[in-house]
Each structure stands twice: as C-alpha cells, then as structure tokens.
Coordinates of C-alpha atoms and ligand atoms in Angstrom, one line a residue:
M228 CA 29.1 27.4 1.4
G229 CA 29.7 31.1 1.7
F230 CA 27.5 33.9 2.9
D231 CA 24.5 35.1 1.0
S232 CA 25.4 38.4 -0.7
E233 CA 22.0 39.7 0.1
K234 CA 23.0 39.9 3.8
F235 CA 25.5 42.7 3.0
I236 CA 24.5 46.3 2.9
L237 CA 27.0 47.1 0.1
N238 CA 27.4 45.4 -3.3
I239 CA 29.9 42.6 -3.3
S240 CA 32.5 42.5 -6.0
E241 CA 33.1 39.2 -7.9
D242 CA 36.6 38.8 -6.4
K243 CA 35.0 38.2 -3.0
K244 CA 32.8 35.5 -4.2
C245 CA 33.5 31.7 -4.2
A246 CA 34.0 30.2 -7.7
L247 CA 32.0 27.1 -6.6
C248 CA 28.9 28.3 -4.6
A249 CA 28.9 31.9 -6.0
C250 CA 28.4 33.3 -2.4
V251 CA 30.6 35.6 -0.4
L252 CA 33.7 33.7 0.6
D253 CA 33.8 32.0 3.9
N254 CA 37.4 31.0 4.9
P255 CA 38.8 31.8 1.5
V256 CA 41.6 29.6 0.0
K257 CA 43.5 30.1 -3.3
T258 CA 44.8 27.4 -5.7
P259 CA 48.1 27.6 -7.4
C260 CA 46.2 28.4 -10.6
D261 CA 44.8 31.5 -8.9
H262 CA 41.2 30.4 -8.3
I263 CA 39.6 31.3 -5.0
F264 CA 37.0 29.2 -3.2
C265 CA 35.5 28.8 0.4
S266 CA 37.6 26.2 2.1
G267 CA 34.4 24.3 2.9
C268 CA 33.5 24.2 -0.9
I269 CA 36.8 23.3 -2.4
L270 CA 38.2 20.8 0.2
P271 CA 35.6 18.0 -0.4
W272 CA 35.9 18.6 -4.1
V273 CA 39.8 18.3 -4.1
V274 CA 39.7 15.2 -1.9
R275 CA 37.0 13.5 -4.1
R276 CA 38.4 14.6 -7.6
G277 CA 41.9 15.8 -7.1
K278 CA 41.7 18.7 -9.4
C279 CA 40.6 22.3 -9.7
P280 CA 36.9 22.7 -10.6
K281 CA 37.8 25.6 -12.9
D282 CA 40.5 24.4 -15.2
C283 CA 41.1 20.7 -14.3
Q284 CA 44.6 21.2 -12.9
V285 CA 45.8 18.5 -10.6
L286 CA 45.4 19.6 -7.0
T287 CA 45.9 18.2 -3.4
P288 CA 44.6 19.8 -0.2
H289 CA 48.2 20.8 0.6
D290 CA 48.3 23.1 -2.5
L291 CA 45.5 25.4 -1.0
D292 CA 46.7 28.7 0.5
N293 CA 44.6 30.4 3.2
L294 CA 43.9 34.0 2.3
L295 CA 43.8 35.5 5.8
P296 CA 43.8 39.2 4.8
L297 CA 40.9 38.7 2.4
R298 CA 39.1 36.7 5.2
Q299 CA 39.5 39.5 7.6
T300 CA 38.3 42.2 5.0
I301 CA 35.1 40.0 4.5
L302 CA 34.6 39.6 8.3
D303 CA 34.9 43.4 8.7
M304 CA 32.1 44.1 6.1
V305 CA 28.7 45.3 7.4
V306 CA 25.7 42.9 7.2
K307 CA 22.0 43.0 8.1
C308 CA 20.4 40.9 10.8
D309 CA 19.1 37.3 9.8
F310 CA 15.7 38.5 11.3
V311 CA 15.4 41.7 9.2
E312 CA 12.1 40.4 8.0
R313 CA 10.8 39.9 11.6
G314 CA 11.6 43.7 12.2
C315 CA 15.2 43.8 13.3
G316 CA 17.0 46.8 11.6
V317 CA 20.3 46.5 13.4
T318 CA 23.5 46.2 11.1
F319 CA 27.0 45.0 12.3
R320 CA 30.2 43.5 11.1
L321 CA 30.0 39.9 9.7
M322 CA 32.3 38.8 12.6
D323 CA 29.6 39.8 15.1
L324 CA 26.8 37.8 13.3
V325 CA 26.7 34.8 15.7
S326 CA 26.8 36.9 18.9
H327 CA 24.0 39.2 17.6
T328 CA 21.8 36.3 16.3
Q329 CA 22.0 34.7 19.8
D330 CA 20.8 37.9 21.5
C331 CA 18.6 39.5 18.8
A332 CA 15.3 40.6 20.3
F333 CA 13.5 39.6 17.0
R334 CA 14.7 35.9 16.9
P335 CA 11.7 33.6 17.0
V336 CA 11.0 31.8 20.3
T337 CA 8.2 29.5 21.5
C338 CA 5.8 30.4 24.4
E339 CA 6.5 27.9 27.2
N340 CA 2.9 28.0 28.7
Y341 CA 1.3 24.5 28.4
G342 CA -1.0 24.4 25.5
C343 CA 0.0 27.7 23.8
G344 CA 3.0 27.0 21.6
A345 CA 2.9 30.4 19.9
T346 CA 5.9 31.7 18.1
L347 CA 6.9 35.2 18.9
N348 CA 9.9 37.6 19.1
A349 CA 12.4 36.8 22.0
G350 CA 12.0 40.4 23.2
D351 CA 8.3 40.0 23.6
L352 CA 8.3 36.6 25.4
V353 CA 8.2 37.9 29.0
H354 CA 5.3 40.3 28.3
H355 CA 3.4 37.6 26.3
E356 CA 3.8 34.8 28.9
A357 CA 3.0 37.0 31.9
D358 CA 0.2 39.3 30.5
E359 CA -1.1 38.3 27.1
C360 CA -1.0 34.5 26.7
M361 CA -4.4 32.8 26.9
F362 CA -2.7 29.8 28.5
R363 CA -0.9 31.8 31.2
P364 CA -1.7 30.6 34.9
V365 CA -3.8 33.1 36.7
G366 CA -4.3 31.3 40.1
I367 CA -5.3 28.1 42.0
C368 CA -8.9 26.8 41.9
Q369 CA -10.4 27.5 45.3
K370 CA -13.5 25.3 44.8
G371 CA -11.5 22.2 45.9
C372 CA -9.5 20.7 42.9
G373 CA -6.4 22.8 43.7
Q374 CA -5.5 22.8 40.1
V375 CA -4.0 25.8 38.3
L376 CA -6.4 28.1 36.5
L377 CA -5.5 29.3 33.1
Q378 CA -6.4 32.7 31.6
N379 CA -8.6 31.0 28.9
N380 CA -10.6 28.6 31.2
Q381 CA -10.9 30.3 34.6
D382 CA -14.6 31.3 33.9
N383 CA -15.7 27.7 32.7
H384 CA -13.3 25.8 34.9
D385 CA -14.6 22.3 35.7
C386 CA -13.0 20.7 38.7
L387 CA -13.6 17.1 37.5
E388 CA -12.3 17.9 34.0
A389 CA -9.3 19.5 35.5
L390 CA -8.5 16.6 37.7
K391 CA -9.0 14.1 34.9
L392 CA -6.5 16.1 32.8
H393 CA -4.2 16.3 35.8
I394 CA -4.4 12.5 36.3
N395 CA -3.7 11.9 32.6
Q396 CA -0.6 14.0 32.7
Q397 CA 0.6 12.3 35.9
E398 CA 0.0 8.9 34.2
L399 CA 2.0 10.1 31.2
R400 CA 4.9 11.2 33.6
I401 CA 4.7 7.9 35.5
G402 CA 4.9 6.1 32.1
T403 CA 8.1 7.9 31.1
L404 CA 9.6 7.6 34.6
S405 CA 9.0 3.9 34.7
E406 CA 10.6 3.6 31.2
D407 CA 13.6 5.5 32.5
L408 CA 13.8 3.2 35.6
K409 CA 13.7 0.2 33.5
R410 CA 16.5 1.5 31.4
Q411 CA 18.6 2.4 34.6
N412 CA 17.8 -1.1 36.1
F413 CA 19.0 -2.8 32.8
K414 CA 22.3 -0.7 32.9
H415 CA 22.8 -1.5 36.7
E416 CA 22.1 -5.2 36.1
K417 CA 24.7 -5.2 33.3
R418 CA 27.2 -3.5 35.7
E419 CA 26.4 -5.8 38.6
K420 CA 27.0 -8.8 36.3
G421 CA 30.4 -7.3 35.4
L422 CA 31.3 -6.8 39.1
L423 CA 30.2 -10.3 40.0
G424 CA 32.4 -11.7 37.3
K425 CA 35.4 -9.8 38.6
V426 CA 34.6 -10.9 42.3
T427 CA 34.5 -14.5 41.1
D428 CA 37.8 -14.1 39.2
L429 CA 39.4 -12.6 42.3
H430 CA 38.0 -15.5 44.4
N431 CA 39.4 -18.0 41.9
D432 CA 42.7 -16.3 41.9
L433 CA 42.8 -16.4 45.7
K434 CA 41.9 -20.2 45.7
N435 CA 44.7 -20.8 43.1
Q436 CA 47.3 -18.8 45.2
A437 CA 46.2 -20.7 48.3
M438 CA 46.6 -24.0 46.5
K439 CA 50.0 -23.1 45.2
F440 CA 51.0 -22.0 48.7
E441 CA 49.8 -25.3 50.3
N442 CA 51.7 -27.2 47.5
K443 CA 54.9 -25.3 48.2
L444 CA 54.5 -25.8 52.0
S445 CA 54.0 -29.6 51.7
E446 CA 57.0 -29.8 49.3
C447 CA 59.2 -27.9 51.6
K448 CA 58.0 -30.0 54.5
Q449 CA 59.1 -33.1 52.5
H450 CA 62.3 -31.4 51.7
L451 CA 62.9 -30.5 55.3
T452 CA 62.2 -34.1 56.4
R453 CA 64.7 -35.4 53.8
L454 CA 67.2 -32.8 54.9
S455 CA 66.8 -33.7 58.5
M456 CA 67.1 -37.4 57.7
V457 CA 70.5 -36.6 56.1
G458 CA 71.3 -34.5 59.1
M459 CA 70.2 -37.2 61.5
R460 CA 72.3 -39.9 59.7
L461 CA 75.3 -37.5 59.7
A462 CA 74.7 -36.7 63.3
W463 CA 74.4 -40.4 64.2
E464 CA 77.5 -41.5 62.3
K465 CA 79.9 -38.5 62.8
N466 CA 78.3 -36.5 65.5
V467 CA 77.6 -33.7 62.9
K468 CA 74.5 -31.5 62.7
I469 CA 73.3 -30.0 59.3
K470 CA 70.8 -27.2 59.1
D471 CA 69.6 -24.9 56.3
P472 CA 68.3 -22.0 58.2
Y473 CA 68.1 -19.7 55.2
C474 CA 66.5 -22.1 52.6
R475 CA 66.0 -20.3 49.2
C476 CA 65.3 -23.4 47.2
W477 CA 61.4 -23.4 46.9
P478 CA 61.4 -23.2 43.1
Q479 CA 63.6 -26.4 42.9
L480 CA 61.7 -28.4 45.4
Q481 CA 59.6 -30.4 43.0
T482 CA 62.8 -32.0 41.4
W483 CA 64.7 -31.9 44.6
D484 CA 67.8 -34.1 44.7
I485 CA 71.0 -33.5 46.5
E486 CA 72.9 -32.8 43.3
S487 CA 70.6 -30.1 41.9
V488 CA 69.1 -28.3 44.9
D489 CA 70.1 -24.7 45.2
I490 CA 70.9 -24.2 48.8
K491 CA 72.4 -20.8 49.4
V492 CA 73.6 -21.2 52.9
I493 CA 74.5 -24.4 54.7
M494 CA 75.7 -24.4 58.3
L495 CA 77.4 -27.3 59.8
E496 CA 78.2 -27.6 63.4
R497 CA 79.8 -30.1 65.6
D498 CA 78.4 -31.1 69.0
K499 CA 80.3 -31.1 72.3
K500 CA 83.7 -30.1 70.8
G501 CA 82.6 -26.6 70.0
S502 CA 80.8 -25.3 66.9
L503 CA 82.2 -25.4 63.4
G504 CA 80.6 -22.6 61.4
F505 CA 80.6 -23.3 57.6
N506 CA 78.7 -21.0 55.2
I507 CA 78.6 -21.7 51.5
M508 CA 76.9 -19.3 49.1
G509 CA 75.8 -20.3 45.6
G510 CA 74.2 -23.1 43.7
F511 CA 75.8 -26.2 42.3
T512 CA 79.4 -25.6 43.0
G513 CA 78.4 -24.9 46.5
M514 CA 76.5 -28.2 46.7
H515 CA 79.4 -30.1 45.3
T516 CA 81.8 -28.5 47.8
I517 CA 79.5 -29.5 50.5
L518 CA 79.2 -33.1 49.2
K519 CA 83.0 -33.4 48.9
F520 CA 83.3 -31.9 52.4
L521 CA 80.6 -34.3 53.8
K522 CA 82.4 -37.3 52.1
T523 CA 85.6 -36.5 53.8
M524 CA 83.7 -36.4 57.2
L525 CA 81.9 -39.7 56.6
Ligands
LIG847 ZN1 31.8 28.6 -1.6
LIG848 ZN1 42.1 26.5 -11.0
LIG849 ZN1 18.6 41.3 14.9
LIG850 ZN1 1.5 31.8 25.0
LIG851 ZN1 -11.4 23.3 40.3
LIG852 ZN1 64.1 -26.0 51.5

C-alpha cells in the first residue's frame, strides 16, 4: 500500500502512483512490461498468481526491478503532518515522516493520572497533568488516612471511602502478583524437574562406570592370578620368573587365554644366575614368540 496522495502538498502525477493501490508509490518496482507498482502491492500478487495484474504477462518476483531514483524522488517530496487535523501545520520531506510523527507536539496521548484517561496533544500533556487535570494529585490527607488527595475530591474527601478504594486496589495488585508468582513457580518446577532428571542421569552414569571399573578390576585380578600361576609353575620348574609390569590387555580380559591375549611387554628374568631381560612388543606374534621361547625353556 502506497502513500495517500492527499498527504502531499503538490498534485501527484499518475506516473508516481501504483497501478494496483492507486496511491503514491512506496518502494516502486517495474515489471518487464513497463508497469510500476509498490513492491508491497505487486510481490504478494506475483507470488500468488504468477502474472502482471495489468496485461496478464507471466511474471516471477525475480523479474521485478527496483526503481531507486524514482523512490528517492518520492521520498524528497513535501508532505503534511499526519496530525494536520489536530492542528499541526508543519510540512517536511516524506523521508522525515516517521521521525516527525514520533516527535509531533500534536500527536494524541492519554493522561496518566488515575481515573482521567483524557486524550490530548502530546505538547499539552505536562501542563494538563500538573495544572489542569481534575484527577491530578494535590497532596496527602492530613486527617489520618494518609491517602493521596485528588483535585476533584479534595473538598469532599472521605477517609473511609479512600481507604476502601486503596484496599481494593491493593487486593487487585495482590491478585495479579500471586498470579505472576504461580506462573513463576510453575516455570521453576518444570526447570527443577529437568535438573533432577539430569542429576539422576549423571548418578546412573557414575554407577555404571563404577560397575564397569569393578568388573575390569576383578577380571584383571583373575588374569594376574592366572599369569602368576604360570609364572609360579615356570619358576618352580625352571627357576624362571614371568611378569607383565605394563599390562595393556584389559579389553581382552574377558576372553583371556594364552593364545589371544595382547600382552605388549613381557619381561622374563632368571634368579641367582643374573637377570635375563626380554622385552617383546606387539600382539599375537609376540605371544607366539614367547610361547615358543617358553617351550624351549620347559
Ligand atoms: Zn501500491
Ligand atoms: Zn504488465
Ligand atoms: Zn506534526
Ligand atoms: Zn488528566
Ligand atoms: Zn483522609
Ligand atoms: Zn592384564
């Protein structure tokens, strides 16, 4: 949708108007068939119907050309304020419309004094709220209730009525606050449940890891026992000690047998007649070599 031509102080020629909305072009684009539209008017049309609204030529969004110079020309044209009927006589370039509208002294605002709700020009708000408004606060009641006195009821102020009103307002506030609190509690409960779930998961993970570790430990103990039995037998028969000080075979422990175990380093040593250092790196081949070596010794 383009700009209302009534906003402009000069007459707008037809070549600056959209062929769809008939308003002054906003972000003008041109079709290959030389029709000009606001981009916001033609894009949904092309997406939905795939053709030019003027002569039914097939069209995709990629066929539309931005007319940047025309856009700039239109943005430089002089317009009247949106609030001209409220009394603003200022004119400015179209490109300044948003910033003027935000700051215009004639834009409508609502009085913030409780009970008033009057609509007035932004430029008059301070004066109205402080000096004119019938609902403006004029002081505190000195007869004991301590409530704010308003301009329109300071003469017939009733402490009891004022306190009743005050209590009603407080109850309303408490109501909304406790609603908020309920909502917050609900959110926190949900988060807490999520966190508790995570803690339980972590706890289970730890338990599993501890169990795995215990299993590995007992397997390794069994392994060491078997290994030391072999060693003891060797030591007993041939006066030879066998150790595996750098055991790396934990993953294989479950199916441990002397053919498949992956011992990376084996050290053999002989008592009394001096030590016989013997390191073998590797898996199966290493083990076979050891077995052959052990057989020759047995
Ligand atoms: Zn348009
Ligand atoms: Zn066309
Ligand atoms: Zn204005
Ligand atoms: Zn007011
Ligand atoms: Zn009072
Ligand atoms: Zn081991």
